[in-house]
XYZ file of C-alpha atoms in Angstrom:
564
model
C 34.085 -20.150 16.159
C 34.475 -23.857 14.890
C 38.056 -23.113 14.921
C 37.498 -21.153 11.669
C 40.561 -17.763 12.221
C 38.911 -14.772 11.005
C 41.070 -12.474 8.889
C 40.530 -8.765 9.154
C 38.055 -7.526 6.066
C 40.726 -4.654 4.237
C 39.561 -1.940 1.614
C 41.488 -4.230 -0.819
C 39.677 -7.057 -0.284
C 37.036 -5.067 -0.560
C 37.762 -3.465 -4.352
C 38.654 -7.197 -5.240
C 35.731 -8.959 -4.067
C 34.282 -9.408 -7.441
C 37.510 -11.429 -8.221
C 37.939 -13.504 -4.708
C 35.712 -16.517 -5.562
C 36.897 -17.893 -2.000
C 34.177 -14.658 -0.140
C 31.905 -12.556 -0.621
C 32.440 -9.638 1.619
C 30.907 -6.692 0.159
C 27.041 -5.971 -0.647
C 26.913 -6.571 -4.581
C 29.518 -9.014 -4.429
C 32.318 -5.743 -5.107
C 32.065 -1.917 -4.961
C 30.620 -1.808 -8.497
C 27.162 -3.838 -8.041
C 27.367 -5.737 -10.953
C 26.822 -8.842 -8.980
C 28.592 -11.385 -10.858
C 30.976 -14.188 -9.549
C 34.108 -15.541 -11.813
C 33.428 -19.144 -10.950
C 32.235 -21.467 -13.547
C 32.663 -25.037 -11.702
C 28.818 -24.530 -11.750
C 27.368 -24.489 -15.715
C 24.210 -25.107 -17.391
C 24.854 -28.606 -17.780
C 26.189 -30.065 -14.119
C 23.969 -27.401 -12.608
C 20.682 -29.703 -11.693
C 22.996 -31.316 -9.399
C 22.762 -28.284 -7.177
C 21.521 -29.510 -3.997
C 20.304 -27.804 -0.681
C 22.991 -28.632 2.044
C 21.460 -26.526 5.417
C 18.347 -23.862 5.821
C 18.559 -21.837 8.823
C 15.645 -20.158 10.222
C 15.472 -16.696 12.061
C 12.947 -17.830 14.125
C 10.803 -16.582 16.242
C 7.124 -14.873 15.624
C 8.989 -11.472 13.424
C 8.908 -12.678 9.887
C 7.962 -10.168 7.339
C 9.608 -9.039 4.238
C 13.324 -10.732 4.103
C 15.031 -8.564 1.259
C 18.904 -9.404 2.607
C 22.053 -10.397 0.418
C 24.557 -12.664 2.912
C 27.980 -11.698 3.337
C 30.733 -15.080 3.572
C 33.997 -14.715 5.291
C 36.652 -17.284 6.557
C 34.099 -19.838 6.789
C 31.173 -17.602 8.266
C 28.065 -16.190 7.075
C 26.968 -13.015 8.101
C 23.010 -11.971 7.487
C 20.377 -9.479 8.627
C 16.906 -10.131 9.043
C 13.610 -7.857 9.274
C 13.215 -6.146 12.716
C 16.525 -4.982 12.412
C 18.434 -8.800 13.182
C 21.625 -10.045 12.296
C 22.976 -13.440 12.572
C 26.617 -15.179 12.491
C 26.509 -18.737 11.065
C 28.884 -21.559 10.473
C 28.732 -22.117 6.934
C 30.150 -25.972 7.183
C 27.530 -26.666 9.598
C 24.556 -24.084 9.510
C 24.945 -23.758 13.034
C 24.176 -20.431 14.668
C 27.422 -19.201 16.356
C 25.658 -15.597 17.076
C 22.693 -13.343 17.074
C 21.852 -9.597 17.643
C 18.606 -8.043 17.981
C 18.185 -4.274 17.946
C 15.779 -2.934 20.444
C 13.130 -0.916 18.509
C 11.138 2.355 19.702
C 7.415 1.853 19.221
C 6.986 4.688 16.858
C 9.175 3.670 13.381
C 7.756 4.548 10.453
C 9.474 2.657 7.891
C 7.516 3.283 4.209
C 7.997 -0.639 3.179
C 8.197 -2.846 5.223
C 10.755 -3.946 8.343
C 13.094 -5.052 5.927
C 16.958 -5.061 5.803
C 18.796 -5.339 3.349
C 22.284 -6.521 4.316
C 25.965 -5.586 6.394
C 29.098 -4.292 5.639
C 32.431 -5.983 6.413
C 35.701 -3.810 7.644
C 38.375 -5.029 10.077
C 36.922 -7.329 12.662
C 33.447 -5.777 12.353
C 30.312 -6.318 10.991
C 28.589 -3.261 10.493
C 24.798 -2.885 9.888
C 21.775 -0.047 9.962
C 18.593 -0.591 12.178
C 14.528 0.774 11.048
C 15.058 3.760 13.970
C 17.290 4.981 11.543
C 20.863 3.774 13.871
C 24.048 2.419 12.734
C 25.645 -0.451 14.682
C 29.293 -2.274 14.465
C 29.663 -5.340 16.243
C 32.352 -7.426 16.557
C 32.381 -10.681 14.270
C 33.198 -12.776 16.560
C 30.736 -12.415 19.290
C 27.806 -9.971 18.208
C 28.700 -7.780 21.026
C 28.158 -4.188 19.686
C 31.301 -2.268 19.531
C 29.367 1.476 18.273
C 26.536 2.936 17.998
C 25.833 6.269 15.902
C 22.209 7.950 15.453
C 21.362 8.950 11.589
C 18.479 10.667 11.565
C 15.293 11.312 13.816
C 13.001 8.039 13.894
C 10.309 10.641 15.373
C 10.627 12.643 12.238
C 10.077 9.823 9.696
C 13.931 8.553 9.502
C 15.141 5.375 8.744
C 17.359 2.870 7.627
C 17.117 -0.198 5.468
C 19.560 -0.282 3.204
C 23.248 -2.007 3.439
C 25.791 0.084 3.846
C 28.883 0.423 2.006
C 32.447 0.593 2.727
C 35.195 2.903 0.510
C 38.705 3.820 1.186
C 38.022 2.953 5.218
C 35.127 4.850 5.575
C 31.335 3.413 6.280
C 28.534 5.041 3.613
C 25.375 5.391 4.454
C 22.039 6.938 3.494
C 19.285 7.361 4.782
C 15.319 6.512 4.096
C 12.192 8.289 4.852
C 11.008 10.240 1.915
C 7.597 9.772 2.592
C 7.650 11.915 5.465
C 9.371 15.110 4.094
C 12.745 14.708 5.561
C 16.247 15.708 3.672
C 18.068 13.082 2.439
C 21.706 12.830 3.026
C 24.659 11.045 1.979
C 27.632 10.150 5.118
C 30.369 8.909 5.811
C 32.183 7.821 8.928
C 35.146 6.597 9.927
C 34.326 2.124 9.791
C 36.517 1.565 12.689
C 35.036 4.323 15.282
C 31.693 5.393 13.775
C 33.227 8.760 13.910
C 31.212 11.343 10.814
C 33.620 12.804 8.726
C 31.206 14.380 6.108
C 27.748 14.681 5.378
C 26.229 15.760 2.279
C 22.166 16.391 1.628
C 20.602 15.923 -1.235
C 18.299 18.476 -1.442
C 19.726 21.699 -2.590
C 20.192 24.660 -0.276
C 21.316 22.494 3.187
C 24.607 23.052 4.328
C 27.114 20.032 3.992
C 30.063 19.075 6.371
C 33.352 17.885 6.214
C 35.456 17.229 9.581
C 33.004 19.165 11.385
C 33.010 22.309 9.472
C 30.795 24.139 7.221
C 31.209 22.736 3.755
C 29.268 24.088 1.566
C 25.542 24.384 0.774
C 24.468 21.599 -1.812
C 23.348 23.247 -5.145
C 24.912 26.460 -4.260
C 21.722 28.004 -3.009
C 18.706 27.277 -1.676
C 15.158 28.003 -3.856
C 16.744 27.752 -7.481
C 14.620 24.593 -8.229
C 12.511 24.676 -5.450
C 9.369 26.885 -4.345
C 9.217 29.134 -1.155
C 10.438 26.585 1.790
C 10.069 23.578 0.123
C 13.253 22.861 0.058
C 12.887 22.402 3.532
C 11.622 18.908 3.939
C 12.042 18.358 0.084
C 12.467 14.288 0.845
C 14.847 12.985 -2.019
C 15.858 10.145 0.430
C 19.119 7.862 -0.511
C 17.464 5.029 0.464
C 19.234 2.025 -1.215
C 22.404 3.152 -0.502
C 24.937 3.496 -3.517
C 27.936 1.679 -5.349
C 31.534 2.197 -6.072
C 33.952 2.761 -8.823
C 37.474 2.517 -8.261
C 38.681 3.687 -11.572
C 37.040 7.245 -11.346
C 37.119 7.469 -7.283
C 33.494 7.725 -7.195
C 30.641 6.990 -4.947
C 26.953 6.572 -7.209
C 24.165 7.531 -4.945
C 20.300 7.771 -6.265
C 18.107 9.920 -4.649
C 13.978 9.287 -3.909
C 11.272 11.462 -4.726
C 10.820 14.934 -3.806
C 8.172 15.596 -1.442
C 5.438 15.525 -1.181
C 4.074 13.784 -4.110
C 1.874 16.586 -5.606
C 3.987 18.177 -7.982
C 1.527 20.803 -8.316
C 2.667 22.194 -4.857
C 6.856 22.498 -5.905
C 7.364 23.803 -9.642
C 10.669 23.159 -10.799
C 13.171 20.726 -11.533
C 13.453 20.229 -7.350
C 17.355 19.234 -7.091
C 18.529 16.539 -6.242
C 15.220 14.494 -6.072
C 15.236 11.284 -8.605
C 18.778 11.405 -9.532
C 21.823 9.616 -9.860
C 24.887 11.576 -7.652
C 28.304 11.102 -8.346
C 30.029 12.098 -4.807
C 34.057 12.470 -4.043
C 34.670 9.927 -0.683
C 36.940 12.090 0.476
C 35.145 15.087 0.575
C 31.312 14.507 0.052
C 31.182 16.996 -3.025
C 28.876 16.493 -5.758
C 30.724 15.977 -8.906
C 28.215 15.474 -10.972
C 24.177 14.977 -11.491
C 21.983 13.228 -13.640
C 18.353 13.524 -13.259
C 16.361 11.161 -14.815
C 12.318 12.283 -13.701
C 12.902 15.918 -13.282
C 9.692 17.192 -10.913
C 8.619 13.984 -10.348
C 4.917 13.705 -10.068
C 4.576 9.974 -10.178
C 6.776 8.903 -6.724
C 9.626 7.122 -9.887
C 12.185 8.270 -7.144
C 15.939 7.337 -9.032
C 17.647 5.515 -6.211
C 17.585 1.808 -8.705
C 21.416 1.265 -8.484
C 23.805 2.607 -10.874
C 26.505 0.327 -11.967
C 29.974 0.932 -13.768
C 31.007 -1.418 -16.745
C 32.810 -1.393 -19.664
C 32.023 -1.423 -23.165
C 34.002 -1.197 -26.490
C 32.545 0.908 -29.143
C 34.299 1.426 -32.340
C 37.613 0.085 -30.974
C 37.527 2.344 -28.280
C 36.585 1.502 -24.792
C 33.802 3.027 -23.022
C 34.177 4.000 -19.390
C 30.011 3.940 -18.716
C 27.397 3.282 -16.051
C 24.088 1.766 -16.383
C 20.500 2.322 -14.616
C 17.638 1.071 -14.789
C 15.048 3.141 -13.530
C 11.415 3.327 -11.656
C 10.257 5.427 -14.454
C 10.449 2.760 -16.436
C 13.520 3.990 -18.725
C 16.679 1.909 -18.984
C 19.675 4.934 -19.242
C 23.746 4.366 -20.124
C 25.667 7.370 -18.757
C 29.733 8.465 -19.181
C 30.620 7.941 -15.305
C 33.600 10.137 -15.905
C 31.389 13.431 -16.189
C 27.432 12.208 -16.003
C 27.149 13.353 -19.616
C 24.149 10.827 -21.226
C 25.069 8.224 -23.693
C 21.390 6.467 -24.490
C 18.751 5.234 -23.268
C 15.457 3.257 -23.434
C 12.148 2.097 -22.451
C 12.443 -1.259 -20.986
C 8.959 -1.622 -19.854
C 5.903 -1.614 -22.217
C 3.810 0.912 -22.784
C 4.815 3.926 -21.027
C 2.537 6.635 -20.663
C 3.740 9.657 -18.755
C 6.663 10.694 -20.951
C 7.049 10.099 -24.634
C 10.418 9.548 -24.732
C 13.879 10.888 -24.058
C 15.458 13.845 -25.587
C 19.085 14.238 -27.029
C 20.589 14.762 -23.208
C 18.174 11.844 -21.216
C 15.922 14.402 -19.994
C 12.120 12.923 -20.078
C 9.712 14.529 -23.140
C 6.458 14.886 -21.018
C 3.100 13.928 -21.764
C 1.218 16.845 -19.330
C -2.044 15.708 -20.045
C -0.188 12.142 -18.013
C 0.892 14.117 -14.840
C -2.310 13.576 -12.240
C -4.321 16.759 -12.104
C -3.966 20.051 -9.641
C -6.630 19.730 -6.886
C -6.621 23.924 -7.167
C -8.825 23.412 -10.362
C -11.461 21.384 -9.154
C -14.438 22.292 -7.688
C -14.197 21.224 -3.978
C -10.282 21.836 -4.418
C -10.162 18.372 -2.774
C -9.050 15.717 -6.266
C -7.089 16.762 -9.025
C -7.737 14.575 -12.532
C -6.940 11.522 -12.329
C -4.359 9.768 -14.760
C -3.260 6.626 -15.797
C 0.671 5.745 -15.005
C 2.334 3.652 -16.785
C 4.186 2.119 -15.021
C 3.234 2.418 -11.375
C 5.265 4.414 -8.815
C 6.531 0.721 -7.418
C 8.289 1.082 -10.741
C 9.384 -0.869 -13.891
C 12.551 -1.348 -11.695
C 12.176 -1.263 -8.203
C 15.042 -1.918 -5.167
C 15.771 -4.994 -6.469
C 19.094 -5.232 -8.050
C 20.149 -5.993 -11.285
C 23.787 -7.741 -12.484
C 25.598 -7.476 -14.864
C 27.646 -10.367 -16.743
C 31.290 -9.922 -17.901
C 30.841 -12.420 -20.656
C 27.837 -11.678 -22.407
C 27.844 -7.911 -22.213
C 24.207 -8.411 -21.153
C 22.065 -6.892 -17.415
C 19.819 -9.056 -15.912
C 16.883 -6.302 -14.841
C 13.894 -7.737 -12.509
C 11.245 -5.942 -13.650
C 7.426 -5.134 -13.737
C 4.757 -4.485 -15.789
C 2.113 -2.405 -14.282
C 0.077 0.857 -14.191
C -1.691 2.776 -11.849
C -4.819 5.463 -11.324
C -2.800 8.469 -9.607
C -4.354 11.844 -8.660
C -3.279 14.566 -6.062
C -5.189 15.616 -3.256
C -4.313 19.206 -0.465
C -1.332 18.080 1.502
C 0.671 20.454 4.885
C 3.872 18.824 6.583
C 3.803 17.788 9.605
C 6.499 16.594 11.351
C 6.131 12.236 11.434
C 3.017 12.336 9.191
C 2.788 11.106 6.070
C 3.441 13.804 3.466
C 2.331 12.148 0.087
C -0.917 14.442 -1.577
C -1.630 11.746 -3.629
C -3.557 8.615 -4.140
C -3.486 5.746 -6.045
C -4.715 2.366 -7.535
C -1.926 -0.249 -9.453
C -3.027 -2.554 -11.718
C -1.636 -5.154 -13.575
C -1.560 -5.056 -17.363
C -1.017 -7.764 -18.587
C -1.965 -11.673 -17.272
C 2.042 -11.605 -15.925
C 3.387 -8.727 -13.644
C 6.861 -9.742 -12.940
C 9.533 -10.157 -16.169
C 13.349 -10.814 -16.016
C 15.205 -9.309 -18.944
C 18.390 -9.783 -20.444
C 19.068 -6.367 -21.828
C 21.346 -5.143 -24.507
C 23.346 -1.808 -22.850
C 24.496 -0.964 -26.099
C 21.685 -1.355 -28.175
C 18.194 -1.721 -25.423
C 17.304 -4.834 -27.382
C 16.021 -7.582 -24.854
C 17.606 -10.708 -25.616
C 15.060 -12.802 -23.760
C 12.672 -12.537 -21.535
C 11.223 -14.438 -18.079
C 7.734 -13.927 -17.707
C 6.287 -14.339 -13.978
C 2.884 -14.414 -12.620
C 3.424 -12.177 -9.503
C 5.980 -9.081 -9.177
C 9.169 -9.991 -9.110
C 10.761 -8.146 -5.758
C 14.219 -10.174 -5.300
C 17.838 -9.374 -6.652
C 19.670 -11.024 -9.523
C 23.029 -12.888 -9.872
C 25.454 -13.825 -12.922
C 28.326 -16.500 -12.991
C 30.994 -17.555 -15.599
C 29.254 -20.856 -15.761
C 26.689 -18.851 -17.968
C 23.900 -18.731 -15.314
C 21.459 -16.115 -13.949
C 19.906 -16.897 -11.023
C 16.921 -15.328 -9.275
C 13.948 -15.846 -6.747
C 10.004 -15.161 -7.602
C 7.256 -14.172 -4.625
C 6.229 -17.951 -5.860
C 9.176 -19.172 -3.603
C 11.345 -20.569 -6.715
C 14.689 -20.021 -7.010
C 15.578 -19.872 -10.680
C 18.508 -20.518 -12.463
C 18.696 -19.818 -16.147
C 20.986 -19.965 -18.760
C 22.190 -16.404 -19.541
C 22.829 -16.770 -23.095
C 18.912 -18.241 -23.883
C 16.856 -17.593 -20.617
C 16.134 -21.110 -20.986
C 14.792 -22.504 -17.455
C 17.783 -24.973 -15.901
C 17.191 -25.289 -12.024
C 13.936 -24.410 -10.146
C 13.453 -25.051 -6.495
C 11.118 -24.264 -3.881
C 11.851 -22.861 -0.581
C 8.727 -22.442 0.624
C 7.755 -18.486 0.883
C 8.001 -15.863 -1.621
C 11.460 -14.730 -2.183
C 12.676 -10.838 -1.973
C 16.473 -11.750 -1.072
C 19.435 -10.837 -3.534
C 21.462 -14.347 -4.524
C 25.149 -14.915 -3.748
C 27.821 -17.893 -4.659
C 31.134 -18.938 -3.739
C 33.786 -21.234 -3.328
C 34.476 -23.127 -0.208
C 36.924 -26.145 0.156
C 36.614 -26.820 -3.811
C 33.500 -26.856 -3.705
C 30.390 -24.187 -5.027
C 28.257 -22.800 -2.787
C 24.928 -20.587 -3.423
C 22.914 -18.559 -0.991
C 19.250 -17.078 -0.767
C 17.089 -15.992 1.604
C 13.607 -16.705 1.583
C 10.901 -14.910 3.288
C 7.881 -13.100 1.960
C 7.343 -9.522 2.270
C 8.601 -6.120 1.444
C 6.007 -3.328 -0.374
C 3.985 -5.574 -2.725
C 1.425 -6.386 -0.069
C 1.507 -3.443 1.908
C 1.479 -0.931 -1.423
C 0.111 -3.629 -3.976
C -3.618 -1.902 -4.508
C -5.264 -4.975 -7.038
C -1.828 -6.297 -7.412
C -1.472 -7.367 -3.933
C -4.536 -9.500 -5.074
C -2.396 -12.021 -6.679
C 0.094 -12.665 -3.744
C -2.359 -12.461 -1.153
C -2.139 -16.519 -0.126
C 2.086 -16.618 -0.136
C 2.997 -17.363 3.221
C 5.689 -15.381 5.143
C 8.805 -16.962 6.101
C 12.231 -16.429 6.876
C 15.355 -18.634 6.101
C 18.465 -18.615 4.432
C 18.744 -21.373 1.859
C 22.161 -22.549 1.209
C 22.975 -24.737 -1.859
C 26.145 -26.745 -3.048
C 27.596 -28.489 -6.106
C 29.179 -31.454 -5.035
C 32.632 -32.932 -6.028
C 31.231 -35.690 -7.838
């Protein structure tokens, strides 16, 4: 492996990958998500010497959406592609040293796309999910697979596109498929044999396990928020997978939207769909909830990531987490307990809610929520509504970061509506179970808008405006930069302080990758992968009108600031 030594990936290096400029070996760049890097050899001034150094294609006729965040180690890059690929690459060099292909089924079903979204790194394995819903470790140093565990029922509607995440030696995972009425789950198994050692749904009244025993039901009983057996393919898929925080010992895990769309079909508050879980690693309990679109009938979901930070508020410091959610609200929780500290529009004009109340729970417009087929007179459309903003969200997947020096997130987000209504809808087992239609829109002559927000105030600082949706993840540095890609192709950097514009370069297709940087030999590297792709087009209604011509690709762009 170009002589490179490759140490074993610990759970300490792990918890300290935010701080280890020399790696990035964690999804996020360190259990918390806040996706910022301490190194500031790179700064607003020296930074339009950044120069591309190697782009590696994934070849081959399977492009598609490429939404994945590369993993560095010892020298080596680690990245999946769509179709369920991963690749080992010299970084020096850009050489291909490996590649793995998973062997699909014909009959997937993934909602969005054949995206993935990244790896994991433990020991001497590199650990990633596959679209018929698998999870595979293979050995860093050749590709060759080392296990293989089965997470859900690809027949059924499961599968898996999110990176997974490791804590205290133990490989988390959830789970996608919410538009086909399955449960959504939270797992985790032992990173070095695959082994389950608890599972935990998310849809209250399903048993959980721990060690292979009964551990109790989720929600403490089944039907409390749910209708007659509802419950029983109530969807509330963990989809993105979750983060971290060491300080309270506590996984964050957000749950989809409860199915099937019609709301009209499952009164109640339908627990744990569209929330934000706090779950014990040890044991898989729930130790606390926060929902933040109770009876969801817009498809919001509340998977957006949920990241732990600090703030200082009257002298005292503030132990919080921040989200900023599809239903186009922007919410600060305590992480300690859940308990809701503010929160915010940070779209414009939002019409299915008119606000938040004293505890974050949404103050409903009814007359918003698309109509009940029951009272029309074919029993075939309910009214329809205007959203605002569309179920793809004033935040979708793509993740935010957070900087350690100006206080400030860095939200990707949208600005766009849709025509909703519900129509009949029956599971059935691999169908799509949805009882809705719908038309986005754009608003305004910009969709896509990067924010710097104010956590402890919702002011935006400054704003990015973008002519298609912006789809692809955000990163911070100490050298005061933000960087980011657009479905345009560009890579952006800006200065985080201003938003003023101080790199752009093209990479030829529309970017949905998440950004990373580090340190190799003295020197700063930066990563992206470009590659067109993901919902937009395939959920996009007029939208997808605008990013109809951007061509499909799928490379990994790798940057450096040289020495002189």
């Amino acid at each position: 492996m170009s002589g490179v030594a490759q140490a074993k990936v610990t759970d300490k290096d792990i918890v300290n990958d935010q701080a280890t400029p020399g790696d990035v070996v964690s999804y996020g760049l360190g259990p918390r998500g806040q996706r910022f890097s301490p190194i500031d050899t790179m700064n607003t001034k020296n930074v339009k010497k950044l120069a591309p150094v190697w782009a590696f294609s994934f070849g081959g006729e399977k492009q598609r959406g490429q939404e994945s965040q590369p993993l560095v180690q010892d020298g080596i890059m680690f990245v999946t592609a769509s179709y369920s690929r991963i690749y080992a690459i010299d970084v020096a060099t850009g050489d291909e040293l490996w590649q793995w292909e998973a062997r699909l089924p014909d009959g997937i079903m993934p909602c969005c796309d054949v995206i993935n979204r990244g790896a994991a790194l433990y020991g001497d394995l590199v650990i990633f999910g596959t679209l018929d819903a698998k999870l595979v470790a293979l050995d860093q140093k050749t590709g060759k697979p080392v296990w293989r565990k089965t997470l859900g029922d690809y027949k059924a509607g499961y599968s898996f596109t999110a990176a997974p995440m490791i804590v205290k030696g133990k490989v988390i995972t959830g789970i996608s498929g919410g538009e086909f009425g399955i449960v959504g789950k939270v797992e985790a198994r032992d990173a070095v044999t695959g082994e389950l050692v608890w599972s935990r749904p998310t849809v209250e009244g399903h048993m959980g396990t721990l060690n292979g025993k009964d551990n109790g039901i989720t929600g403490g009983e089944a039907n409390k928020t749910w209708t007659g057996d509802l419950w029983k393919t109530g969807g509330a898929a963990t989809w993105l997978g979750g983060t971290y925080d060491p300080d309270q010992d506590l996984i964050f895990m957000g749950t989809g939207n409860p199915a099937p769309w019609n709301s009209h079909l499952r009164p109640g508050d339908n627990l744990y769909s569209s929330s934000r879980l706090a779950i014990d690693p040890d044991t898989g309990k729930i130790v606390w909830h926060f929902q933040t679109t109770p009876h969801d009938g817009w498809d919001f979901d509340g998977v957006n990531e949920l990241i732990a930070f600090d703030y200082k508020d009257r002298g005292k410091t503030v132990k919080a987490a921040a989200t900023a959610d599809r239903n186009g609200f922007f919410y600060v929780l305590n992480r300690e307990n859940g308990d809701f500290i503010r929160g915010f529009p940070f779209v414009s004009g939002i019409t299915w809610a008119k606000g938040l109340d004293k505890n974050g729970r949404p103050i409903y417009d009814e007359a918003m929520r698309p109509g009940n087929p029951a009272d029309s007179e074919d029993g075939k459309k309910g009214k329809t509504v205007w959203a605002v903003p569309s179920f793809l969200g004033g935040k979708n997947w793509m993740p935010m970061a957070f900087s350690q020096d100006t206080g400030l997130f860095y939200v990707p987000s949208n600005e766009w509506g849709m025509d909703i209504w519900n129509e009949p809808v029956n599971y059935k087992k691999g169908a799509a179970y949805l009882g809705s239609g719908f038309t986005i829109k754009p608003i305004y002559d910009h969709i896509g808008s990067l924010k710097a927000i104010d956590p402890k105030t919702g002011e935006v600082v400054w704003e990015f405006k973008n002519n298609a949706p912006l789809w692809g993840g955000v990163l911070a540095t100490a050298g005061n930069l933000v960087f980011t890609g657009t479905p345009e192709g560009y890579l952006y950097g800006f200065n985080a302080k201003t938003g003023e514009v101080v790199y752009k370069f093209n990479t030829g297709s529309g970017i949905v990758g998440s950004p990373i940087t580090w340190e190799q030999d003295g020197e700063q590297y930066l990563s992206i992968v470009s590659g067109w792709g993901g919902a937009v087009p395939l959920w996009g209604g007029e939208v997808a009108k605008k990013v109809k011509d951007i061509n499909q690709g799928g490379t990994v762009w790798t940057f450096k600031l040289p020495r002189s």
